[in-house]
Each structure stands twice: as structure tokens, then as C-alpha cells.
Coordinates of C-alpha atoms in Angstrom, one line a residue:
Chain A
M1 CA -20.7 5.5 15.5
E2 CA -18.8 7.5 12.9
G3 CA -15.3 8.5 12.9
R4 CA -12.9 10.8 10.8
S5 CA -9.4 11.4 10.5
R6 CA -7.2 13.3 8.3
Q7 CA -3.6 13.2 7.8
K8 CA -0.8 14.5 5.4
I9 CA 1.5 11.6 5.0
P10 CA 5.3 12.6 5.3
G11 CA 6.7 12.8 1.9
G12 CA 3.2 11.6 0.6
K13 CA -0.3 13.1 0.1
L14 CA -3.4 13.8 2.1
V15 CA -5.5 10.8 3.4
E16 CA -8.9 11.1 4.9
V17 CA -10.9 8.4 6.2
R18 CA -14.6 8.2 7.3
V19 CA -15.2 4.9 9.2
E20 CA -18.7 3.8 10.5
Y21 CA -18.3 1.3 13.1
G22 CA -19.8 -0.4 16.2
E23 CA -18.2 -3.4 17.6
R24 CA -17.1 -4.1 14.2
I25 CA -16.1 -1.9 11.0
L26 CA -19.4 -1.3 9.0
G27 CA -18.3 1.1 6.4
V28 CA -15.1 2.7 5.3
E29 CA -14.5 5.7 2.9
I30 CA -11.0 6.7 1.9
V31 CA -10.4 10.1 0.1
G32 CA -7.5 12.3 -0.6
D33 CA -5.1 13.6 -3.3
F34 CA -3.0 10.4 -3.5
F35 CA -2.6 7.9 -6.5
M36 CA -3.6 4.4 -6.8
H37 CA -3.5 2.2 -9.8
P38 CA -5.8 0.7 -11.0
E39 CA -7.9 3.2 -9.5
E40 CA -10.9 0.8 -9.0
A41 CA -8.9 -1.1 -6.3
L42 CA -9.6 1.3 -3.7
G43 CA -13.2 0.1 -3.2
R44 CA -11.8 -3.4 -2.8
I45 CA -9.5 -2.0 -0.2
E46 CA -12.3 0.0 1.5
D47 CA -14.4 -3.5 1.3
C48 CA -11.7 -5.7 2.7
L49 CA -11.7 -3.7 6.1
I50 CA -15.5 -4.0 6.6
G51 CA -16.1 -6.7 9.2
M52 CA -13.0 -6.5 11.1
R53 CA -13.0 -5.8 14.8
S54 CA -13.1 -2.1 15.7
G55 CA -10.4 -2.8 18.2
E56 CA -8.1 -4.9 15.8
A57 CA -4.4 -4.3 15.8
E58 CA -3.0 -1.6 13.3
G59 CA -0.6 -4.5 12.1
A60 CA -3.6 -6.7 11.2
M61 CA -5.3 -3.8 9.2
V62 CA -2.0 -3.3 7.5
E63 CA -1.7 -7.0 6.5
A64 CA -5.2 -7.2 5.3
I65 CA -5.0 -4.0 3.0
R66 CA -1.6 -5.2 1.9
K67 CA -2.9 -8.7 1.1
E68 CA -5.9 -6.9 -0.9
A69 CA -3.5 -4.6 -2.7
E70 CA -1.2 -7.6 -3.9
N71 CA -4.3 -9.6 -5.1
A72 CA -5.5 -6.6 -7.1
G73 CA -1.8 -5.8 -8.5
V74 CA -2.2 -2.2 -6.8
E75 CA 0.6 0.3 -7.0
M76 CA 0.1 3.2 -4.4
I77 CA 1.8 6.5 -4.7
G78 CA 1.6 8.9 -1.9
I79 CA -0.4 6.5 0.1
S80 CA 0.5 3.1 1.9
P81 CA -1.2 0.3 3.5
E82 CA 0.4 1.6 6.8
A83 CA -1.0 5.1 6.3
I84 CA -4.5 3.7 5.5
A85 CA -4.5 1.6 8.6
K86 CA -2.9 4.4 10.7
A87 CA -5.9 6.6 9.5
I88 CA -8.6 4.0 10.4
K89 CA -7.3 3.6 13.8
M90 CA -7.2 7.2 14.3
A91 CA -10.7 7.5 13.0
I92 CA -11.9 4.9 15.4
G93 CA -10.1 6.8 18.1
Chain B
M1 CA 5.2 5.2 -34.5
K2 CA 3.4 8.4 -35.7
W3 CA 2.0 10.7 -33.1
R4 CA -0.8 13.1 -33.5
L5 CA -0.5 16.4 -32.2
V6 CA -3.8 17.9 -31.4
K7 CA -3.4 21.9 -31.1
F8 CA -4.8 24.0 -28.3
S9 CA -8.6 24.4 -28.0
K10 CA -10.5 25.4 -25.2
N11 CA -13.7 23.1 -24.1
S12 CA -16.0 22.7 -21.3
A13 CA -14.5 20.6 -18.3
F14 CA -16.9 17.9 -19.0
M15 CA -15.8 17.9 -22.7
N16 CA -11.9 17.9 -21.8
M17 CA -12.2 15.0 -19.5
S18 CA -14.4 13.1 -22.0
I19 CA -12.2 13.7 -25.0
D20 CA -9.1 12.6 -23.1
E21 CA -11.0 9.2 -22.0
A22 CA -12.3 8.7 -25.6
I23 CA -8.8 9.2 -26.9
L24 CA -7.6 6.6 -24.4
E25 CA -10.4 4.2 -25.6
M26 CA -9.5 4.6 -29.1
V27 CA -5.8 4.2 -28.5
R28 CA -6.5 1.1 -26.6
D29 CA -8.6 -0.3 -29.4
G30 CA -5.7 0.5 -31.7
L31 CA -8.0 2.9 -33.7
S32 CA -6.2 6.1 -32.8
P33 CA -2.3 7.3 -32.8
P34 CA -0.6 8.2 -29.8
T35 CA -1.6 11.6 -29.1
I36 CA -0.5 14.7 -27.5
R37 CA -3.1 17.3 -26.9
L38 CA -2.9 20.9 -25.8
Y39 CA -6.2 22.4 -24.3
G40 CA -7.7 25.1 -22.1
W41 CA -11.0 25.5 -20.1
S42 CA -13.9 27.5 -21.0
P43 CA -15.7 28.3 -18.8
D44 CA -13.4 28.4 -15.8
A45 CA -13.4 25.0 -14.0
V46 CA -12.3 23.1 -11.0
S47 CA -11.3 19.4 -11.4
I48 CA -10.8 17.1 -8.4
G49 CA -8.6 14.1 -8.3
C50 CA -10.3 10.7 -8.6
F51 CA -10.4 9.8 -4.9
Q52 CA -11.2 13.3 -3.5
S53 CA -14.6 14.5 -2.2
M54 CA -16.4 17.1 -4.3
E55 CA -18.3 18.5 -1.4
E56 CA -15.0 18.7 1.0
E57 CA -12.8 20.1 -1.8
V58 CA -15.0 22.6 -3.7
N59 CA -17.2 25.5 -2.9
V60 CA -20.1 24.0 -5.2
K61 CA -22.4 26.6 -4.3
R62 CA -20.0 29.4 -5.4
C63 CA -19.1 27.7 -8.5
M64 CA -22.4 27.5 -9.4
E65 CA -23.0 31.0 -8.9
L66 CA -20.0 31.9 -11.1
G67 CA -20.7 29.4 -13.7
V68 CA -17.5 27.5 -12.8
D69 CA -17.7 23.8 -14.0
C70 CA -16.8 21.3 -11.4
V71 CA -15.8 17.6 -12.6
R72 CA -14.1 14.5 -11.4
R73 CA -10.9 13.5 -13.1
I74 CA -10.1 9.8 -13.6
T75 CA -6.7 10.5 -12.5
G76 CA -5.8 10.9 -8.7
G77 CA -4.2 13.8 -7.3
G78 CA -5.6 17.2 -5.8
A79 CA -8.2 19.7 -6.8
V80 CA -7.3 22.1 -9.5
Y81 CA -8.4 25.4 -10.7
H82 CA -8.5 25.9 -14.1
D83 CA -8.6 29.7 -15.1
S84 CA -9.7 30.0 -18.6
E85 CA -7.1 32.7 -19.1
G86 CA -4.4 31.6 -16.8
E87 CA -3.6 28.0 -17.8
L88 CA -2.6 25.5 -20.3
T89 CA -3.4 21.8 -19.8
Y90 CA -1.7 19.0 -21.9
S91 CA -2.6 15.5 -22.2
I92 CA -0.4 12.7 -23.4
I93 CA -2.2 9.3 -24.2
A94 CA -0.3 6.4 -25.7
R95 CA 0.3 2.6 -25.2
E96 CA 2.1 2.3 -22.0
D97 CA 5.1 0.3 -23.5
L98 CA 6.1 3.6 -25.1
F99 CA 7.2 4.7 -21.7
P100 CA 8.9 3.4 -18.6
K101 CA 7.0 0.6 -16.7
G102 CA 7.4 2.3 -13.4
I103 CA 4.7 5.1 -12.8
R104 CA 7.4 7.3 -11.1
E105 CA 9.8 7.0 -14.1
S106 CA 7.2 7.7 -16.4
Y107 CA 6.2 10.8 -14.5
R108 CA 9.8 11.9 -14.6
E109 CA 10.1 11.4 -18.4
I110 CA 6.9 13.0 -19.4
C111 CA 7.2 15.9 -16.9
G112 CA 10.6 16.2 -18.7
Y113 CA 9.0 17.3 -21.7
V114 CA 7.3 19.8 -19.7
V115 CA 10.6 21.2 -18.2
R116 CA 12.1 21.4 -21.5
G117 CA 9.2 23.5 -23.0
L118 CA 9.6 25.9 -20.2
G119 CA 13.0 26.1 -21.0
K120 CA 12.4 27.3 -24.3
I121 CA 10.8 30.4 -22.9
G122 CA 13.6 31.0 -20.6
I123 CA 12.3 29.5 -17.5
S124 CA 14.5 27.1 -15.7
A125 CA 12.3 24.4 -14.1
E126 CA 12.7 20.9 -12.6
F127 CA 10.7 17.8 -11.9
A128 CA 9.9 17.5 -8.4
P129 CA 8.5 14.1 -7.5
I130 CA 5.8 12.8 -7.0
N131 CA 4.1 14.7 -9.8
D132 CA 5.1 18.4 -9.9
I133 CA 7.4 20.7 -11.8
V134 CA 8.8 23.5 -10.0
T135 CA 10.8 26.8 -10.8
H136 CA 12.8 28.9 -8.3
G137 CA 11.5 26.5 -5.7
K138 CA 8.0 27.2 -6.5
K139 CA 5.2 24.8 -8.2
I140 CA 4.4 25.9 -11.9
S141 CA 2.7 22.7 -13.0
G142 CA 0.8 19.7 -11.5
N143 CA 0.5 16.3 -13.3
A144 CA -1.5 13.3 -13.1
Q145 CA -1.3 9.9 -14.6
T146 CA -3.5 6.8 -15.0
R147 CA -2.9 3.5 -17.0
R148 CA -5.9 1.5 -18.4
E149 CA -5.8 -1.6 -20.3
G150 CA -2.3 -1.1 -21.6
V151 CA -2.6 2.6 -22.2
L152 CA -1.1 5.6 -20.4
L153 CA -2.8 8.8 -19.9
Q154 CA -1.1 11.7 -18.2
H155 CA -2.5 15.0 -18.1
G156 CA -1.0 18.3 -16.5
T157 CA -1.4 21.8 -15.9
I158 CA 1.0 24.7 -16.6
L159 CA 0.2 27.9 -14.8
Y160 CA 0.4 30.9 -16.9
S161 CA -1.0 33.6 -14.6
L162 CA -2.0 33.3 -11.0
D163 CA -5.1 34.8 -9.4
V164 CA -4.8 33.3 -5.8
R165 CA -8.2 35.1 -4.8
K166 CA -9.9 33.9 -7.5
M167 CA -8.8 30.3 -6.9
F168 CA -9.7 30.5 -3.1
G169 CA -13.1 31.7 -4.1
V170 CA -14.1 28.4 -5.5
L171 CA -11.9 25.9 -3.5
N172 CA -13.4 25.1 -0.2
V173 CA -11.3 27.3 2.1
S174 CA -13.3 29.5 4.5
K175 CA -13.5 33.1 4.4
E176 CA -11.7 33.4 7.5
K177 CA -8.9 31.6 6.2
I178 CA -8.4 33.5 3.0
S179 CA -6.2 35.8 4.9
D180 CA -3.5 38.0 3.3
K181 CA -0.9 35.7 5.0
M182 CA -2.4 32.6 3.6
I183 CA -2.6 34.0 0.2
K184 CA 1.2 35.3 0.5
N185 CA 2.0 31.7 1.7
V186 CA 0.3 30.3 -1.5
E187 CA 2.4 32.8 -3.5
E188 CA 5.5 31.9 -2.0
R189 CA 4.9 28.1 -2.9
V190 CA 3.1 28.5 -6.5
T191 CA 4.2 30.6 -9.4
S192 CA 3.2 31.1 -13.0
V193 CA 4.9 31.6 -16.4
R194 CA 4.1 35.4 -16.2
S195 CA 6.3 35.7 -13.1
Y196 CA 9.4 34.6 -15.2
S197 CA 8.7 35.0 -18.6
D198 CA 7.2 37.5 -21.4
A199 CA 6.1 34.7 -23.6
S200 CA 2.6 34.8 -24.8
I201 CA 0.3 31.8 -23.9
E202 CA 0.8 30.9 -28.0
K203 CA 4.3 30.9 -27.4
L204 CA 4.0 28.8 -24.4
C205 CA 1.9 26.3 -26.4
E206 CA 4.4 26.3 -29.2
S207 CA 7.2 25.6 -26.7
I208 CA 5.5 22.6 -25.1
E209 CA 4.4 21.2 -28.6
T210 CA 8.2 21.4 -29.8
A211 CA 9.3 19.7 -26.6
F212 CA 6.8 16.9 -26.9
T213 CA 7.4 16.3 -30.3
E214 CA 11.1 16.7 -30.9
G215 CA 12.4 13.5 -32.2
R216 CA 9.2 12.1 -32.8
E217 CA 7.3 11.7 -36.3
Y218 CA 3.9 13.3 -36.0
D219 CA 1.2 14.8 -37.9
I220 CA -0.9 17.8 -36.6
G221 CA -4.4 16.2 -36.4
R222 CA -7.8 16.9 -34.6
V223 CA -10.0 15.0 -32.4
S224 CA -11.7 12.4 -34.7
N225 CA -15.4 12.4 -35.3
E226 CA -15.6 8.9 -33.6
E227 CA -13.5 10.2 -30.7
L228 CA -16.0 13.3 -30.6
S229 CA -18.9 11.0 -30.6
K230 CA -17.8 8.8 -27.8
A231 CA -16.6 12.0 -25.9
N232 CA -20.3 13.2 -26.2
G233 CA -21.7 10.3 -24.8
L234 CA -19.1 10.5 -21.7
A235 CA -19.8 14.1 -21.2
K236 CA -23.4 13.4 -21.0
N237 CA -23.4 10.0 -19.2
K238 CA -20.2 10.4 -16.9
Y239 CA -18.2 13.6 -16.5
G240 CA -21.5 15.6 -16.7
S241 CA -23.4 13.5 -14.0
R242 CA -23.8 13.9 -10.5
D243 CA -23.1 10.3 -10.0
W244 CA -19.6 10.5 -11.2
N245 CA -18.7 14.0 -10.0
F246 CA -20.2 13.7 -6.3
R247 CA -19.4 9.8 -6.0
R248 CA -17.0 10.6 -2.9

């Protein structure tokens, strides 16, 4: 299945997520007008969500994104691990 | 630390993005000085942020019909319509230790130069976090920054004149949505130099140059042959490629 969500983060930027999923998340693409430094880290953040259960709690997704972001030394502006996780959950429905 | 000021010139979208990245690489390697560059876009162009989807943001078919270039930036942020006659773009490329460590603080500092430049032509503007500059409550400049291997690149646009219908013609907004109400809405949020100043675009360039160079030792220079050679390669293999521009 495929799901999409689009949200304007209050005080932040627009984040759109496309998720391919079955019982588990099979693919994730995050697009929007946010900033992320280094830019290459977005691919790592997308990848860290693949394989998670589609019904996983939002909090667990936040933790996975935060851990990956910390490992990659990421600074996010106009977006956050919470906003990404919320968008993923919205896309899965 | 002597800076280089590269005076205003117009280039294609692909070359503009390529020149910025070529300078970034040369500054990183210690082969080029910190650089302030002013430029325009010819033909008209749309640039999208690093993380945006070209197909979603841009009416690519319409751009092709009109001969408008479409390019993905290496910086984040949103889609921008670059009118060849209605806009000034700057880039500032230097070792990141010359600026505040925090990205938000460095936006504030660099945007401060633009604010001062606008002040010189009688426009009272202010920095509006995250990355905008506003005057009379309306956006007049958008800015985007990246940092790579110790080098900061920030580019930004200053709207000189505004043609909302032209802008909507190439950005992905359905015809139904381009209503007078929506145009009015954009005009209430976005403005341009011409709305508040009689300054020519040349005068605007001069004011921005002065604001950036005040208190700095600098030479007026040009893009070097080595930078141009790198830029030509980037224009061919990266910024002019479908792989890069349509990657999301």
C-alpha cells in the first residue's frame, strides 16, 4: 500500500511524506521546504524507518529518527523528529 | 582575510548553481578567497529546495514551453521563481568559522547585510526567522544556507519587481486556484523593492555590495578560470541533469 501526508509544521516548514507499507514500512520519501544539515542525512533518516512495523507507536519512530539524526550530527530547521514521525503515522492512516 | 566581490552578471540557472558550488569547492580547498557574488538569471528560472519534489512544485511542461530553466539547489527551502528582470540574487561563500557557529545565528548575521543594503535605498526591513527578510510585514527576500566540509554557502534573493501571475504560471498551482483572491493574498504577503523605492536595480546592487563589504578588506574580482571549468562540469553533469533535478 501507499500513503501520503502533507502538513505545515506550526512555526516551521511544509513536510510531505510518502510511505510504501505492508505489515512493515517498505519505503519512505520525505519532501518539503525545510532545512537539514548535512543535507545527505535525509536519506539515512528515511532508511532508518524502513523495516519498522507499520503500526509502531509514534514515540518509537521519533526515537529511531532522533537516534539516526544524532549519529549523523544532523541539525534540523523547520522540521523535527516528532514532525516526521507524525507525518509517517498520518500517511499510514 | 581579503574577500572577493564578484559583480552582478546574469547566467542560466544551471551555471548559477554550478558557479556557487565550484566556488564552495575552491574555498574549501583554500584556492579561492571568501566570496560575495551578485547575480541574475537568464532565461527566467525556477529553483527548488534540495528536499522538494520538482514535479510537485513546478509546472515543468509550462516551463519548457516558456523556456524557463528548472533547477534543484543544494540548499533547502522552497521553490523560487527567478524573473530575469525582477530579482537580484546574492551568494556568500566562505569558511564557516568566519560566521556564527549556529545556523540560525548565521542567517541573522548574513541577512543583516541585506537588511542594511535595503536600508541604503530607503527600505526599512528586518530579518524574519527562519530565513526571510520582511518590510512592512511582507516578504522581500528569501535566503537558504548549506555548510559543507567547513564552508558556508548562503544564497538569497531580493525581489526587485513582482509579477504574481507570471510566477503562478510556472509554479504548480492549478488554474482554478489562480484566482484574483489568491493573487491578492500573495500580494499581501510578498513585496518588492519597486513598491517602496525608486532605486534602479543597479543602485540596489551597489547598496547590497556596500552593505556586504563595509568593514571588510576586499578586491573586485571575477570567477576564475578554474572555477569556471569546475562549474561547466557541474552544469553538465549535475545541475543540468534529470538525475539531480528530478531526484525527488
